Coordinates of C-alpha atoms in Angstrom, one line a residue:
X1 CA 73.5 179.7 104.5
X2 CA 74.8 183.3 105.1
X3 CA 77.3 183.8 107.7
X4 CA 76.4 187.3 108.3
X5 CA 73.1 186.5 109.0
X6 CA 74.5 184.6 111.5
X7 CA 75.8 187.0 113.3
X8 CA 74.3 188.0 116.9
X9 CA 75.5 191.7 117.4
X10 CA 75.7 192.3 121.0
X11 CA 75.9 195.9 122.4
X12 CA 77.7 196.3 125.4
X13 CA 76.3 197.6 128.9
X14 CA 77.3 200.8 130.1
X15 CA 77.7 200.7 133.6
X16 CA 78.5 204.3 136.0
X17 CA 82.0 202.8 136.9
X18 CA 83.2 204.3 133.4
X19 CA 82.2 207.6 133.8
X20 CA 84.6 207.5 137.5
X21 CA 87.2 206.0 134.8
X22 CA 87.0 209.4 131.9
X23 CA 87.0 211.9 135.5
X24 CA 90.3 210.2 136.3
X25 CA 91.3 210.1 133.0
X26 CA 90.9 213.8 133.1
X27 CA 92.0 214.4 136.5
X28 CA 94.9 212.8 135.3
X29 CA 96.0 214.2 131.7
X30 CA 94.7 218.2 133.5
X31 CA 97.7 217.5 136.4
X32 CA 100.2 216.2 133.7
X33 CA 99.3 218.9 131.3
X34 CA 100.1 221.8 134.8
X35 CA 103.0 219.7 135.5
X36 CA 105.0 219.7 132.7
X37 CA 103.3 223.6 132.2
X38 CA 104.8 224.4 136.2
X39 CA 108.1 222.8 135.0
X40 CA 108.6 224.6 131.6
X41 CA 108.1 227.5 132.9
X42 CA 110.4 227.3 135.7
X43 CA 113.1 226.1 133.9
X44 CA 112.5 228.9 131.6
X45 CA 112.1 231.5 134.9
X46 CA 115.6 230.0 135.5
X47 CA 117.5 230.4 132.7
X48 CA 116.1 233.9 132.3
X49 CA 117.4 235.0 135.5
X50 CA 121.0 233.5 134.8
X51 CA 121.3 235.4 131.5
X52 CA 119.9 238.8 133.7
X53 CA 123.0 237.8 136.1
X54 CA 125.0 236.9 134.2
X55 CA 124.6 240.4 132.0
X56 CA 125.2 242.1 135.1
X57 CA 128.5 240.8 135.5
X58 CA 129.4 240.9 131.6
X59 CA 129.1 244.5 132.0
X60 CA 131.3 244.7 134.5
X61 CA 134.4 243.2 133.3
X62 CA 134.0 240.0 134.6
X63 CA 135.6 237.4 132.3
X64 CA 134.8 233.6 131.7
X65 CA 136.4 231.8 134.6
X66 CA 134.4 234.3 137.2
X67 CA 131.3 233.9 135.3
X68 CA 132.2 230.2 136.3
X69 CA 132.2 230.7 139.8
X70 CA 129.1 232.8 139.4
X71 CA 127.4 229.9 138.0
X72 CA 128.1 227.6 140.6
X73 CA 127.4 230.4 143.7
X74 CA 123.6 230.9 141.2
X75 CA 123.0 227.3 141.0
X76 CA 122.8 226.8 144.8
X77 CA 120.5 230.0 145.7
X78 CA 117.0 229.3 145.6
X79 CA 114.3 230.5 142.6
X80 CA 113.1 233.8 145.9
X81 CA 117.2 234.5 146.5
X82 CA 117.8 234.6 142.7
X83 CA 114.7 236.7 142.1
X84 CA 115.4 239.2 144.9
X85 CA 119.3 239.4 144.5
X86 CA 118.4 240.2 141.1
X87 CA 116.9 243.5 141.8
X88 CA 119.6 246.8 141.9
X89 CA 118.4 248.0 144.9
X90 CA 119.3 244.5 146.5
X91 CA 123.5 244.5 145.7
X92 CA 124.2 244.6 149.0
X93 CA 122.1 241.8 149.9
X94 CA 123.3 240.6 146.8
X95 CA 127.2 240.6 148.4
X96 CA 126.5 239.4 151.4
X97 CA 125.2 236.4 150.0
X98 CA 128.6 236.0 148.0
X99 CA 130.3 236.4 150.6
X100 CA 128.6 233.9 152.6
X101 CA 128.7 231.5 150.0
X102 CA 132.8 232.5 149.1
X103 CA 133.2 231.7 153.3
X104 CA 131.9 227.8 153.4
X105 CA 134.0 227.4 149.7
X106 CA 137.0 226.2 149.1
X107 CA 136.9 225.7 145.4
X108 CA 138.6 229.3 144.0
X109 CA 141.8 230.9 145.0
X110 CA 141.3 233.9 147.5
X111 CA 142.7 236.7 145.1
X112 CA 140.2 235.9 142.6
X113 CA 137.4 236.2 145.2
X114 CA 138.7 239.4 145.4
X115 CA 139.0 240.1 142.6
X116 CA 135.0 239.4 141.6
X117 CA 134.0 241.5 144.4
X118 CA 135.7 244.6 143.0
X119 CA 134.2 244.4 139.4
X120 CA 131.0 243.5 140.6
X121 CA 130.5 246.3 143.5
X122 CA 133.3 248.7 142.7
X123 CA 131.7 252.3 142.2
X124 CA 133.1 253.8 138.7
X125 CA 134.4 256.0 140.4
X126 CA 136.5 253.5 142.7
X127 CA 136.8 252.0 139.8
X128 CA 140.1 253.7 138.6
X129 CA 141.5 254.8 141.9
X130 CA 144.9 253.5 142.3
X131 CA 146.1 251.8 146.2
X132 CA 148.8 254.4 147.1
X133 CA 147.8 254.6 151.4
X134 CA 145.0 253.2 153.3
X135 CA 143.1 256.5 152.2
X136 CA 141.9 254.4 148.6
X137 CA 140.0 251.4 150.4
X138 CA 136.4 252.0 152.3
X139 CA 134.8 250.7 154.6
X140 CA 133.0 246.7 153.6
X141 CA 135.4 246.8 151.1
X142 CA 136.6 242.3 150.5
X143 CA 140.1 241.9 150.8
X144 CA 142.0 239.0 151.9
X145 CA 144.4 238.7 155.0
X146 CA 148.0 236.7 153.7
X147 CA 150.4 235.3 156.1
X148 CA 152.9 231.7 156.6
X149 CA 152.2 230.9 153.1
X150 CA 148.1 231.2 152.1
X151 CA 145.2 233.9 152.2
X152 CA 141.7 234.1 154.1
X153 CA 138.9 236.7 153.1
X154 CA 138.2 239.0 155.2
X155 CA 136.5 242.7 154.7
X156 CA 137.1 246.2 156.4
X157 CA 134.8 247.3 159.3
X158 CA 137.3 250.2 160.3
X159 CA 139.9 252.4 159.3
X160 CA 142.5 255.0 160.8
X161 CA 145.6 256.5 158.5
X162 CA 147.8 253.5 159.3
X163 CA 145.9 250.3 160.7
X164 CA 142.6 248.6 159.7
X165 CA 139.7 246.8 161.8
X166 CA 139.3 243.5 160.0
X167 CA 136.7 241.1 160.0
X168 CA 137.5 238.0 162.0
X169 CA 134.8 236.1 160.8
X170 CA 136.2 233.0 158.5
X171 CA 139.9 233.7 159.8
X172 CA 141.7 230.9 161.2
X173 CA 142.8 231.4 164.7
X174 CA 146.6 230.5 163.9
X175 CA 145.9 234.1 161.4
X176 CA 144.7 236.1 164.8
X177 CA 148.4 235.4 166.3
X178 CA 149.4 239.7 167.5
X179 CA 152.8 240.4 166.0
X180 CA 152.0 238.0 163.0
X181 CA 154.0 239.4 159.9
X182 CA 151.0 239.6 157.2
X183 CA 150.3 241.1 154.1
X184 CA 146.8 242.6 152.7
X185 CA 145.6 241.7 149.5
X186 CA 143.0 244.7 147.4
X187 CA 142.4 244.7 144.2
X188 CA 141.2 247.6 141.2
X189 CA 140.1 246.3 138.2
X190 CA 141.9 249.3 136.1
X191 CA 145.0 248.0 137.6
X192 CA 145.2 245.1 139.5
X193 CA 146.1 243.8 142.5
X194 CA 147.8 245.4 145.8
X195 CA 149.6 243.6 148.4
X196 CA 149.3 246.0 151.4
X197 CA 152.3 244.9 153.9
X198 CA 152.1 245.3 157.7
X199 CA 151.3 242.9 161.1
X200 CA 148.4 242.1 162.9
X201 CA 148.8 244.2 166.5
X202 CA 146.0 242.8 168.0
X203 CA 143.2 240.2 167.8
X204 CA 139.8 239.7 169.5
X205 CA 136.5 237.6 169.0
X206 CA 135.6 240.9 167.4
X207 CA 137.8 241.7 164.8
X208 CA 141.7 242.2 164.3
X209 CA 144.0 245.2 164.5
X210 CA 146.0 245.5 160.8
X211 CA 148.7 248.1 161.2
X212 CA 150.1 248.8 158.0
X213 CA 153.6 249.7 157.6
X214 CA 153.3 252.0 154.7
X215 CA 154.7 249.5 151.5
X216 CA 152.3 248.6 149.0
X217 CA 153.6 245.7 146.4
X218 CA 151.5 246.0 143.0
X219 CA 150.3 242.4 142.3
X220 CA 148.2 240.6 139.6
X221 CA 146.6 241.9 136.2
X222 CA 148.4 245.5 136.4
X223 CA 149.8 245.9 133.0
X224 CA 152.5 248.9 131.9
X225 CA 153.7 250.6 128.8
X226 CA 156.1 252.8 127.2
X227 CA 154.6 255.4 125.5
X228 CA 158.2 256.2 123.6
X229 CA 159.0 254.9 120.5
X230 CA 160.6 251.3 120.0
X231 CA 161.5 250.0 116.2
X232 CA 159.9 247.2 115.5
X233 CA 160.0 244.5 112.8
X234 CA 156.3 242.8 111.9
X235 CA 156.8 240.1 109.8
X236 CA 153.8 237.2 108.8
X237 CA 154.2 234.1 109.9
X238 CA 155.0 231.5 108.9
X239 CA 157.2 233.0 106.6
X240 CA 155.9 232.2 103.4
X241 CA 158.6 229.1 102.6
X242 CA 157.7 227.4 105.8
X243 CA 153.9 227.3 104.1
X244 CA 152.8 223.9 102.8
X245 CA 152.6 223.6 99.0
X246 CA 149.7 224.0 98.1
X247 CA 148.6 220.5 95.3
X248 CA 147.0 221.0 92.3
X249 CA 146.1 219.4 89.7
X250 CA 148.6 218.7 86.4
X251 CA 146.5 221.7 84.0
X252 CA 147.1 219.5 80.5
X253 CA 145.3 216.9 82.1
X254 CA 142.7 218.7 83.2
X255 CA 139.1 217.2 81.2
X256 CA 137.2 219.7 79.7
X257 CA 133.9 219.3 80.0
X258 CA 130.7 221.0 79.1
X259 CA 130.0 221.9 82.4
X260 CA 133.8 223.8 82.2
X261 CA 133.4 225.0 79.9
X262 CA 129.8 226.9 81.1
X263 CA 131.3 228.4 83.7
X264 CA 134.6 230.1 82.3
X265 CA 131.7 231.8 79.8
X266 CA 129.6 232.8 82.3
X267 CA 132.9 234.1 84.4
X268 CA 134.5 236.2 81.3
X269 CA 130.4 237.6 80.8
X270 CA 130.5 239.3 84.4
X271 CA 134.1 240.6 83.7
X272 CA 132.7 242.0 80.4
X273 CA 129.6 243.6 82.2
X274 CA 131.8 244.9 85.1
X275 CA 134.1 246.4 82.8
X276 CA 131.6 248.0 81.1
X277 CA 130.7 249.3 83.9
X278 CA 134.0 250.8 84.7
X279 CA 134.6 249.2 87.9
X280 CA 137.8 248.0 87.8
X281 CA 138.8 247.5 91.5
X282 CA 136.9 244.3 91.1
X283 CA 140.2 243.6 88.8
X284 CA 142.5 245.4 91.8
X285 CA 145.5 243.3 93.0
X286 CA 145.5 242.4 96.7
X287 CA 148.7 243.8 98.1
X288 CA 150.7 240.1 99.5
X289 CA 151.5 240.0 103.2
X290 CA 155.3 241.1 103.7
X291 CA 157.5 242.1 106.7
X292 CA 158.0 246.2 107.4
X293 CA 159.3 248.1 110.3
X294 CA 158.1 250.2 111.7
X295 CA 158.1 252.5 115.5
X296 CA 155.6 251.9 117.8
X297 CA 153.3 254.5 119.6
X298 CA 152.5 252.4 122.8
X299 CA 154.1 248.8 123.6
X300 CA 152.9 247.1 126.5
X301 CA 153.3 243.3 128.1
X302 CA 150.0 242.9 126.5
X303 CA 150.8 244.2 122.5
X304 CA 151.6 247.0 120.6
X305 CA 150.1 249.9 119.4
X306 CA 151.9 251.1 115.4
X307 CA 151.1 253.5 112.1
X308 CA 151.7 251.2 109.0
X309 CA 155.3 253.0 107.6
X310 CA 154.7 254.6 104.4
X311 CA 154.6 252.3 101.1
X312 CA 152.3 249.7 103.2
X313 CA 148.8 248.9 102.4
X314 CA 146.9 248.6 105.4
X315 CA 145.0 246.5 104.1
X316 CA 147.0 244.0 104.8
X317 CA 145.8 243.2 108.0
X318 CA 142.4 241.2 106.6
X319 CA 145.2 239.3 104.6
X320 CA 147.0 237.5 107.5
X321 CA 145.9 235.3 110.8
X322 CA 149.2 235.9 112.6
X323 CA 151.8 238.1 112.8
X324 CA 155.6 238.3 114.2
X325 CA 157.0 241.2 116.1
X326 CA 160.2 241.3 116.4
X327 CA 161.9 244.4 118.9
X328 CA 164.8 244.9 121.7
X329 CA 165.6 247.7 124.3
X330 CA 169.2 249.0 124.1
X331 CA 171.4 247.0 127.2
X332 CA 168.0 244.4 127.0
X333 CA 166.6 241.2 126.0
X334 CA 165.9 240.2 122.3
X335 CA 161.0 239.6 121.8
X336 CA 160.3 237.5 119.3
X337 CA 156.2 237.3 119.3
X338 CA 153.9 236.2 117.5
X339 CA 150.3 238.4 117.3
X340 CA 147.1 239.1 115.4
X341 CA 146.7 242.2 113.5
X342 CA 143.3 244.1 113.7
X343 CA 142.6 248.5 113.8
X344 CA 141.8 250.2 116.8
X345 CA 138.5 252.2 117.1
X346 CA 139.8 255.2 118.7
X347 CA 142.0 256.5 115.7
X348 CA 141.7 255.2 111.9
X349 CA 145.7 255.2 111.2
X350 CA 146.7 253.3 114.4
X351 CA 146.7 249.3 114.7
X352 CA 146.8 247.0 117.8
X353 CA 149.4 244.2 117.8
X354 CA 147.4 241.7 120.4
X355 CA 150.1 238.9 121.3
X356 CA 148.8 235.4 121.1
X357 CA 152.0 233.6 122.6
X358 CA 153.4 235.0 125.0
X359 CA 153.6 232.8 128.1
X360 CA 154.0 234.0 131.9
X361 CA 157.7 234.1 131.9
X362 CA 157.6 236.4 128.7
X363 CA 155.7 238.8 130.0
X364 CA 157.4 239.0 133.4
X365 CA 160.3 239.9 131.2
X366 CA 158.6 242.2 129.2
X367 CA 156.3 243.5 132.2
X368 CA 159.8 244.3 134.3
X369 CA 162.1 246.2 130.7
X370 CA 159.3 248.6 130.4
X371 CA 158.7 249.2 134.1
X372 CA 162.8 250.1 134.8
X373 CA 161.6 252.4 131.9
X374 CA 159.8 254.1 133.3
X375 CA 156.5 252.6 132.5
X376 CA 152.7 254.5 132.6
X377 CA 149.4 252.1 133.4
X378 CA 148.8 250.6 130.3
X379 CA 146.3 252.4 128.1
X380 CA 145.9 250.4 123.9
X381 CA 142.8 251.6 122.7

């Protein structure tokens, strides 16, 4: 008996409930697509906002530590606030929001917050000013009041020739005691931090009067340089005798395969072609890096500008990763510092040795030696 002939084909009965199920599946798929597009667009928007914000900060000379601080601030903002604060006309709103954020946060040093404000909101003209008196301070300038071994954020509301009215918002009550000796920390990106000495003379719920006694101490990121020529010795580092021996196989035991012969023939053909085309420069032997003595053009606590002496090829900076520079001052200590060498953009015959292993002790010692000899504000490039 044919089995197929016995099969009874039963078609499913179509019910209207199936239309409802199909409709629900369609709605669910539509909602899923919409939600995924919204999440993706929101993530893209957040990334784009941060990229714009970061670009603004980098243009204002913010370093990586400061960018990390700004990223934490940015993360706590709402999507609407991020869009508003990115607009150039809303820089004051951004400044106020950042100030409120710093008052509530204890994650950063107060001096670092002051530095960040100056880099972000200081005008181009003010960027380069040094602090010589209260005349160089601006209304609204963010500063740090330092007393009893700690610092707290404040800002300048009014000023005279020797007194400042500071905001008390965020300041501890024990810092608002009349007669308390204090210092005010301010910052300029081009010359570093400054401490203005004085004391609290009056206070109430609206502000504190800080009396400046005329003494200003430099602090922080200021750097000095000497334009007097100093003899420096520059040597490849590590010295050749300290470099690891290169492992080589016994050439007498090398296998002479057909592949090796083909490669050597190919090299010989290229050499013959270059010689025929008078391309002799390809066969020049590169100069081996070796020690040399020269005079500095500018010497600072971060690096040295110099020119190569006659007979030394300027191309050797490409052949060596690190160099050790040695120099000393009259009646001063001897310095041995490792550095990276690179050409400057300003003049083709000037090169820069940028220190890479000078710790804080070495930098401070070098800074003091330069200061004692009449150093001026550093300009290396």
